[in-house]
């Protein structure tokens, strides 16, 4: 029943996207430009097609002066449902931008002499050789580890195919080790973008430092840079995400 509902949501989302794209293109017609004035900003067009679900914080560069930067902010939405209005202090999930944080940590730890880029997953977290134990921190950080994008398991594939609201739920290290033992990764060397690789990179770095990944990122990056509103736990100021059909979804873990 859950999978059927997820497929229905996905199909509705695809249809809604087609409508949005048509509205977006229509805003570029002469009639719409006359209605909205000359030079209709791209950000305005983007926010218009999202309807009641969506908000944007946009950095706009002036055309005449390359150094003329103006910050544009929209506080027009409440994600389409009752709740706190979007403000400059609203927190958002940043998805794969998290990899920037994880990728900075090994550089910091190597400079401090606390690990080496050629340290392996077998040494740091006990990953068996067959499951990728010879993979190094260097290859993980550069997406050359041979690991797939996601953990190779039926559960993960089912989540991806049915638009599961949190595809990473219950995918812990023991599950990943078992999955990689059954489905060994490819030989390291070729570029292959991998979310799984960065999950294992964060786990290995935390093990090397004797702490958790979240504490490691806080200690090495967020606290020194004064990023006091950055963290892994949502709070009252965190915006709720939505799926392509406009329905609220859980935070990704």
PDB file of N, CA, C and O in Angstrom, residues 145-199:
ATOM      1  N   UNK A 145      36.570   5.891  -5.512  1.00  0.00           N
ATOM      2  CA  UNK A 145      36.662   4.706  -4.654  1.00  0.00           C
ATOM      3  C   UNK A 145      36.134   3.437  -5.303  1.00  0.00           C
ATOM      4  O   UNK A 145      36.400   2.335  -4.821  1.00  0.00           O
ATOM      5  N   UNK A 146      35.358   3.552  -6.381  1.00  0.00           N
ATOM      6  CA  UNK A 146      34.713   2.394  -6.975  1.00  0.00           C
ATOM      7  C   UNK A 146      33.383   2.055  -6.334  1.00  0.00           C
ATOM      8  O   UNK A 146      32.684   1.129  -6.778  1.00  0.00           O
ATOM      9  N   UNK A 147      33.003   2.774  -5.288  1.00  0.00           N
ATOM     10  CA  UNK A 147      31.722   2.527  -4.619  1.00  0.00           C
ATOM     11  C   UNK A 147      30.564   3.068  -5.448  1.00  0.00           C
ATOM     12  O   UNK A 147      30.708   4.080  -6.146  1.00  0.00           O
ATOM     13  N   UNK A 148      29.393   2.421  -5.374  1.00  0.00           N
ATOM     14  CA  UNK A 148      28.222   2.929  -6.096  1.00  0.00           C
ATOM     15  C   UNK A 148      27.665   4.177  -5.435  1.00  0.00           C
ATOM     16  O   UNK A 148      28.086   4.569  -4.342  1.00  0.00           O
ATOM     17  N   UNK A 149      26.711   4.802  -6.094  1.00  0.00           N
ATOM     18  CA  UNK A 149      26.111   6.029  -5.549  1.00  0.00           C
ATOM     19  C   UNK A 149      25.421   5.765  -4.223  1.00  0.00           C
ATOM     20  O   UNK A 149      25.523   6.559  -3.293  1.00  0.00           O
ATOM     21  N   UNK A 150      24.685   4.652  -4.127  1.00  0.00           N
ATOM     22  CA  UNK A 150      23.953   4.293  -2.916  1.00  0.00           C
ATOM     23  C   UNK A 150      24.349   2.893  -2.476  1.00  0.00           C
ATOM     24  O   UNK A 150      24.945   2.132  -3.242  1.00  0.00           O
ATOM     25  N   UNK A 151      24.009   2.543  -1.256  1.00  0.00           N
ATOM     26  CA  UNK A 151      24.303   1.200  -0.751  1.00  0.00           C
ATOM     27  C   UNK A 151      23.614   0.166  -1.631  1.00  0.00           C
ATOM     28  O   UNK A 151      22.418   0.290  -1.911  1.00  0.00           O
ATOM     29  N   UNK A 152      24.347  -0.855  -2.093  1.00  0.00           N
ATOM     30  CA  UNK A 152      23.767  -1.847  -3.008  1.00  0.00           C
ATOM     31  C   UNK A 152      22.879  -2.841  -2.278  1.00  0.00           C
ATOM     32  O   UNK A 152      23.310  -3.906  -1.863  1.00  0.00           O
ATOM     33  N   UNK A 153      21.621  -2.480  -2.091  1.00  0.00           N
ATOM     34  CA  UNK A 153      20.704  -3.368  -1.374  1.00  0.00           C
ATOM     35  C   UNK A 153      19.306  -3.237  -1.950  1.00  0.00           C
ATOM     36  O   UNK A 153      18.946  -2.216  -2.538  1.00  0.00           O
ATOM     37  N   UNK A 154      18.518  -4.268  -1.773  1.00  0.00           N
ATOM     38  CA  UNK A 154      17.137  -4.240  -2.249  1.00  0.00           C
ATOM     39  C   UNK A 154      16.351  -3.150  -1.542  1.00  0.00           C
ATOM     40  O   UNK A 154      15.484  -2.510  -2.134  1.00  0.00           O
ATOM     41  N   UNK A 155      16.650  -2.941  -0.257  1.00  0.00           N
ATOM     42  CA  UNK A 155      15.924  -1.915   0.497  1.00  0.00           C
ATOM     43  C   UNK A 155      16.162  -0.532  -0.097  1.00  0.00           C
ATOM     44  O   UNK A 155      15.238   0.238  -0.310  1.00  0.00           O
ATOM     45  N   UNK A 156      17.450  -0.230  -0.385  1.00  0.00           N
ATOM     46  CA  UNK A 156      17.768   1.077  -0.942  1.00  0.00           C
ATOM     47  C   UNK A 156      17.161   1.238  -2.332  1.00  0.00           C
ATOM     48  O   UNK A 156      16.636   2.294  -2.683  1.00  0.00           O
ATOM     49  N   UNK A 157      17.206   0.193  -3.167  1.00  0.00           N
ATOM     50  CA  UNK A 157      16.626   0.266  -4.503  1.00  0.00           C
ATOM     51  C   UNK A 157      15.119   0.477  -4.425  1.00  0.00           C
ATOM     52  O   UNK A 157      14.549   1.249  -5.198  1.00  0.00           O
ATOM     53  N   UNK A 158      14.466  -0.228  -3.490  1.00  0.00           N
ATOM     54  CA  UNK A 158      13.020  -0.063  -3.332  1.00  0.00           C
ATOM     55  C   UNK A 158      12.683   1.358  -2.912  1.00  0.00           C
ATOM     56  O   UNK A 158      11.734   1.959  -3.399  1.00  0.00           O
ATOM     57  N   UNK A 159      13.487   1.915  -2.003  1.00  0.00           N
ATOM     58  CA  UNK A 159      13.259   3.288  -1.565  1.00  0.00           C
ATOM     59  C   UNK A 159      13.410   4.257  -2.731  1.00  0.00           C
ATOM     60  O   UNK A 159      12.604   5.171  -2.915  1.00  0.00           O
ATOM     61  N   UNK A 160      14.453   4.062  -3.541  1.00  0.00           N
ATOM     62  CA  UNK A 160      14.704   4.973  -4.655  1.00  0.00           C
ATOM     63  C   UNK A 160      13.607   4.876  -5.713  1.00  0.00           C
ATOM     64  O   UNK A 160      13.149   5.881  -6.256  1.00  0.00           O
ATOM     65  N   UNK A 161      13.165   3.658  -6.021  1.00  0.00           N
ATOM     66  CA  UNK A 161      12.177   3.465  -7.081  1.00  0.00           C
ATOM     67  C   UNK A 161      10.790   3.949  -6.676  1.00  0.00           C
ATOM     68  O   UNK A 161       9.983   4.315  -7.528  1.00  0.00           O
ATOM     69  N   UNK A 162      10.493   3.942  -5.390  1.00  0.00           N
ATOM     70  CA  UNK A 162       9.156   4.332  -4.938  1.00  0.00           C
ATOM     71  C   UNK A 162       9.126   5.721  -4.318  1.00  0.00           C
ATOM     72  O   UNK A 162       8.164   6.097  -3.672  1.00  0.00           O
ATOM     73  N   UNK A 163      10.195   6.509  -4.545  1.00  0.00           N
ATOM     74  CA  UNK A 163      10.246   7.872  -4.015  1.00  0.00           C
ATOM     75  C   UNK A 163      10.046   7.881  -2.507  1.00  0.00           C
ATOM     76  O   UNK A 163       9.282   8.671  -1.962  1.00  0.00           O
ATOM     77  N   UNK A 164      10.717   6.979  -1.806  1.00  0.00           N
ATOM     78  CA  UNK A 164      10.608   6.898  -0.353  1.00  0.00           C
ATOM     79  C   UNK A 164      11.008   8.239   0.268  1.00  0.00           C
ATOM     80  O   UNK A 164      11.985   8.858  -0.152  1.00  0.00           O
ATOM     81  N   UNK A 165      10.253   8.719   1.258  1.00  0.00           N
ATOM     82  CA  UNK A 165      10.546  10.044   1.818  1.00  0.00           C
ATOM     83  C   UNK A 165      11.912  10.162   2.496  1.00  0.00           C
ATOM     84  O   UNK A 165      12.458  11.251   2.583  1.00  0.00           O
ATOM     85  N   UNK A 166      12.472   9.048   2.984  1.00  0.00           N
ATOM     86  CA  UNK A 166      13.805   9.086   3.590  1.00  0.00           C
ATOM     87  C   UNK A 166      14.547   7.818   3.184  1.00  0.00           C
ATOM     88  O   UNK A 166      14.528   6.810   3.889  1.00  0.00           O
ATOM     89  N   UNK A 167      15.216   7.836   2.024  1.00  0.00           N
ATOM     90  CA  UNK A 167      15.837   6.608   1.523  1.00  0.00           C
ATOM     91  C   UNK A 167      16.971   6.095   2.395  1.00  0.00           C
ATOM     92  O   UNK A 167      17.364   4.936   2.272  1.00  0.00           O
ATOM     93  N   UNK A 168      17.520   6.932   3.290  1.00  0.00           N
ATOM     94  CA  UNK A 168      18.642   6.520   4.121  1.00  0.00           C
ATOM     95  C   UNK A 168      18.217   5.996   5.486  1.00  0.00           C
ATOM     96  O   UNK A 168      19.067   5.612   6.286  1.00  0.00           O
ATOM     97  N   UNK A 169      16.926   5.972   5.743  1.00  0.00           N
ATOM     98  CA  UNK A 169      16.451   5.527   7.041  1.00  0.00           C
ATOM     99  C   UNK A 169      16.853   4.078   7.302  1.00  0.00           C
ATOM    100  O   UNK A 169      16.664   3.206   6.442  1.00  0.00           O
ATOM    101  N   UNK A 170      17.416   3.830   8.470  1.00  0.00           N
ATOM    102  CA  UNK A 170      17.802   2.481   8.910  1.00  0.00           C
ATOM    103  C   UNK A 170      18.952   1.887   8.095  1.00  0.00           C
ATOM    104  O   UNK A 170      19.210   0.683   8.189  1.00  0.00           O
ATOM    105  N   UNK A 171      19.646   2.690   7.290  1.00  0.00           N
ATOM    106  CA  UNK A 171      20.808   2.193   6.549  1.00  0.00           C
ATOM    107  C   UNK A 171      22.048   2.520   7.381  1.00  0.00           C
ATOM    108  O   UNK A 171      22.678   3.556   7.200  1.00  0.00           O
ATOM    109  N   UNK A 172      22.387   1.658   8.341  1.00  0.00           N
ATOM    110  CA  UNK A 172      23.523   1.933   9.215  1.00  0.00           C
ATOM    111  C   UNK A 172      24.772   1.226   8.707  1.00  0.00           C
ATOM    112  O   UNK A 172      24.769   0.566   7.658  1.00  0.00           O
ATOM    113  N   UNK A 173      25.884   1.346   9.450  1.00  0.00           N
ATOM    114  CA  UNK A 173      27.158   0.796   8.997  1.00  0.00           C
ATOM    115  C   UNK A 173      27.095  -0.720   8.854  1.00  0.00           C
ATOM    116  O   UNK A 173      27.634  -1.279   7.885  1.00  0.00           O
ATOM    117  N   UNK A 174      26.459  -1.404   9.793  1.00  0.00           N
ATOM    118  CA  UNK A 174      26.359  -2.862   9.707  1.00  0.00           C
ATOM    119  C   UNK A 174      25.623  -3.284   8.441  1.00  0.00           C
ATOM    120  O   UNK A 174      26.011  -4.252   7.765  1.00  0.00           O
ATOM    121  N   UNK A 175      24.569  -2.533   8.100  1.00  0.00           N
ATOM    122  CA  UNK A 175      23.812  -2.837   6.882  1.00  0.00           C
ATOM    123  C   UNK A 175      24.678  -2.626   5.648  1.00  0.00           C
ATOM    124  O   UNK A 175      24.656  -3.430   4.708  1.00  0.00           O
ATOM    125  N   UNK A 176      25.463  -1.541   5.649  1.00  0.00           N
ATOM    126  CA  UNK A 176      26.321  -1.236   4.499  1.00  0.00           C
ATOM    127  C   UNK A 176      27.400  -2.298   4.339  1.00  0.00           C
ATOM    128  O   UNK A 176      27.682  -2.751   3.220  1.00  0.00           O
ATOM    129  N   UNK A 177      28.027  -2.713   5.437  1.00  0.00           N
ATOM    130  CA  UNK A 177      29.072  -3.735   5.362  1.00  0.00           C
ATOM    131  C   UNK A 177      28.513  -5.034   4.799  1.00  0.00           C
ATOM    132  O   UNK A 177      29.128  -5.679   3.933  1.00  0.00           O
ATOM    133  N   UNK A 178      27.338  -5.432   5.271  1.00  0.00           N
ATOM    134  CA  UNK A 178      26.711  -6.658   4.770  1.00  0.00           C
ATOM    135  C   UNK A 178      26.391  -6.538   3.281  1.00  0.00           C
ATOM    136  O   UNK A 178      26.609  -7.480   2.509  1.00  0.00           O
ATOM    137  N   UNK A 179      25.886  -5.366   2.864  1.00  0.00           N
ATOM    138  CA  UNK A 179      25.530  -5.157   1.462  1.00  0.00           C
ATOM    139  C   UNK A 179      26.763  -5.178   0.573  1.00  0.00           C
ATOM    140  O   UNK A 179      26.753  -5.755  -0.525  1.00  0.00           O
ATOM    141  N   UNK A 180      27.863  -4.550   1.018  1.00  0.00           N
ATOM    142  CA  UNK A 180      29.085  -4.518   0.217  1.00  0.00           C
ATOM    143  C   UNK A 180      29.780  -5.875   0.194  1.00  0.00           C
ATOM    144  O   UNK A 180      30.474  -6.209  -0.770  1.00  0.00           O
ATOM    145  N   UNK A 181      29.607  -6.676   1.239  1.00  0.00           N
ATOM    146  CA  UNK A 181      30.170  -8.024   1.247  1.00  0.00           C
ATOM    147  C   UNK A 181      29.472  -8.889   0.198  1.00  0.00           C
ATOM    148  O   UNK A 181      30.113  -9.695  -0.488  1.00  0.00           O
ATOM    149  N   UNK A 182      28.153  -8.711   0.074  1.00  0.00           N
ATOM    150  CA  UNK A 182      27.400  -9.454  -0.937  1.00  0.00           C
ATOM    151  C   UNK A 182      27.652  -8.912  -2.335  1.00  0.00           C
ATOM    152  O   UNK A 182      27.615  -9.655  -3.326  1.00  0.00           O
ATOM    153  N   UNK A 183      27.878  -7.595  -2.437  1.00  0.00           N
ATOM    154  CA  UNK A 183      28.066  -6.940  -3.726  1.00  0.00           C
ATOM    155  C   UNK A 183      29.342  -6.102  -3.674  1.00  0.00           C
ATOM    156  O   UNK A 183      29.292  -4.879  -3.465  1.00  0.00           O
ATOM    157  N   UNK A 184      30.509  -6.713  -3.852  1.00  0.00           N
ATOM    158  CA  UNK A 184      31.777  -5.988  -3.728  1.00  0.00           C
ATOM    159  C   UNK A 184      31.853  -4.811  -4.690  1.00  0.00           C
ATOM    160  O   UNK A 184      31.357  -4.889  -5.819  1.00  0.00           O
ATOM    161  N   UNK A 185      32.452  -3.695  -4.257  1.00  0.00           N
ATOM    162  CA  UNK A 185      32.568  -2.518  -5.127  1.00  0.00           C
ATOM    163  C   UNK A 185      33.553  -2.754  -6.258  1.00  0.00           C
ATOM    164  O   UNK A 185      34.342  -3.706  -6.237  1.00  0.00           O
ATOM    165  N   UNK A 186      33.513  -1.861  -7.244  1.00  0.00           N
ATOM    166  CA  UNK A 186      34.447  -1.934  -8.365  1.00  0.00           C
ATOM    167  C   UNK A 186      35.839  -1.521  -7.907  1.00  0.00           C
ATOM    168  O   UNK A 186      36.022  -0.989  -6.800  1.00  0.00           O
ATOM    169  N   UNK A 187      36.815  -1.755  -8.750  1.00  0.00           N
ATOM    170  CA  UNK A 187      38.181  -1.359  -8.431  1.00  0.00           C
ATOM    171  C   UNK A 187      38.280   0.163  -8.368  1.00  0.00           C
ATOM    172  O   UNK A 187      37.722   0.858  -9.219  1.00  0.00           O
ATOM    173  N   UNK A 188      38.981   0.707  -7.373  1.00  0.00           N
ATOM    174  CA  UNK A 188      39.166   2.159  -7.311  1.00  0.00           C
ATOM    175  C   UNK A 188      39.928   2.673  -8.525  1.00  0.00           C
ATOM    176  O   UNK A 188      40.675   1.931  -9.153  1.00  0.00           O
ATOM    177  N   UNK A 189      39.682   3.939  -8.852  1.00  0.00           N
ATOM    178  CA  UNK A 189      40.428   4.554  -9.948  1.00  0.00           C
ATOM    179  C   UNK A 189      39.605   5.485 -10.797  1.00  0.00           C
ATOM    180  O   UNK A 189      39.955   6.650 -10.970  1.00  0.00           O
ATOM    181  N   UNK A 190      38.489   5.002 -11.328  1.00  0.00           N
ATOM    182  CA  UNK A 190      37.660   5.832 -12.202  1.00  0.00           C
ATOM    183  C   UNK A 190      36.720   6.696 -11.366  1.00  0.00           C
ATOM    184  O   UNK A 190      36.254   6.285 -10.300  1.00  0.00           O
ATOM    185  N   UNK A 191      36.424   7.897 -11.852  1.00  0.00           N
ATOM    186  CA  UNK A 191      35.504   8.793 -11.137  1.00  0.00           C
ATOM    187  C   UNK A 191      34.099   8.198 -11.155  1.00  0.00           C
ATOM    188  O   UNK A 191      33.578   7.811 -12.200  1.00  0.00           O
ATOM    189  N   UNK A 192      33.494   8.156  -9.988  1.00  0.00           N
ATOM    190  CA  UNK A 192      32.119   7.673  -9.851  1.00  0.00           C
ATOM    191  C   UNK A 192      31.512   8.338  -8.632  1.00  0.00           C
ATOM    192  O   UNK A 192      31.854   7.999  -7.508  1.00  0.00           O
ATOM    193  N   UNK A 193      30.617   9.274  -8.862  1.00  0.00           N
ATOM    194  CA  UNK A 193      30.026  10.046  -7.770  1.00  0.00           C
ATOM    195  C   UNK A 193      29.308   9.110  -6.814  1.00  0.00           C
ATOM    196  O   UNK A 193      28.482   8.291  -7.235  1.00  0.00           O
ATOM    197  N   UNK A 194      29.611   9.231  -5.522  1.00  0.00           N
ATOM    198  CA  UNK A 194      29.079   8.273  -4.564  1.00  0.00           C
ATOM    199  C   UNK A 194      28.666   8.931  -3.259  1.00  0.00           C
ATOM    200  O   UNK A 194      29.510   9.411  -2.497  1.00  0.00           O
ATOM    201  N   UNK A 195      27.371   8.924  -2.991  1.00  0.00           N
ATOM    202  CA  UNK A 195      26.876   9.338  -1.682  1.00  0.00           C
ATOM    203  C   UNK A 195      27.363   8.362  -0.615  1.00  0.00           C
ATOM    204  O   UNK A 195      27.746   8.760   0.492  1.00  0.00           O
ATOM    205  N   UNK A 196      27.346   7.068  -0.952  1.00  0.00           N
ATOM    206  CA  UNK A 196      27.808   6.048  -0.023  1.00  0.00           C
ATOM    207  C   UNK A 196      29.267   6.283   0.346  1.00  0.00           C
ATOM    208  O   UNK A 196      29.661   6.128   1.507  1.00  0.00           O
ATOM    209  N   UNK A 197      30.082   6.667  -0.629  1.00  0.00           N
ATOM    210  CA  UNK A 197      31.489   6.928  -0.359  1.00  0.00           C
ATOM    211  C   UNK A 197      31.682   8.010   0.676  1.00  0.00           C
ATOM    212  O   UNK A 197      32.533   7.901   1.571  1.00  0.00           O
ATOM    213  N   UNK A 198      30.873   9.066   0.594  1.00  0.00           N
ATOM    214  CA  UNK A 198      31.016  10.152   1.566  1.00  0.00           C
ATOM    215  C   UNK A 198      30.421   9.785   2.915  1.00  0.00           C
ATOM    216  O   UNK A 198      30.857  10.294   3.954  1.00  0.00           O
ATOM    217  N   UNK A 199      29.426   8.918   2.925  1.00  0.00           N
ATOM    218  CA  UNK A 199      28.934   8.421   4.216  1.00  0.00           C
ATOM    219  C   UNK A 199      30.045   7.650   4.931  1.00  0.00           C
ATOM    220  O   UNK A 199      30.275   7.824   6.136  1.00  0.00           O
TER     221      UNK A 199
END
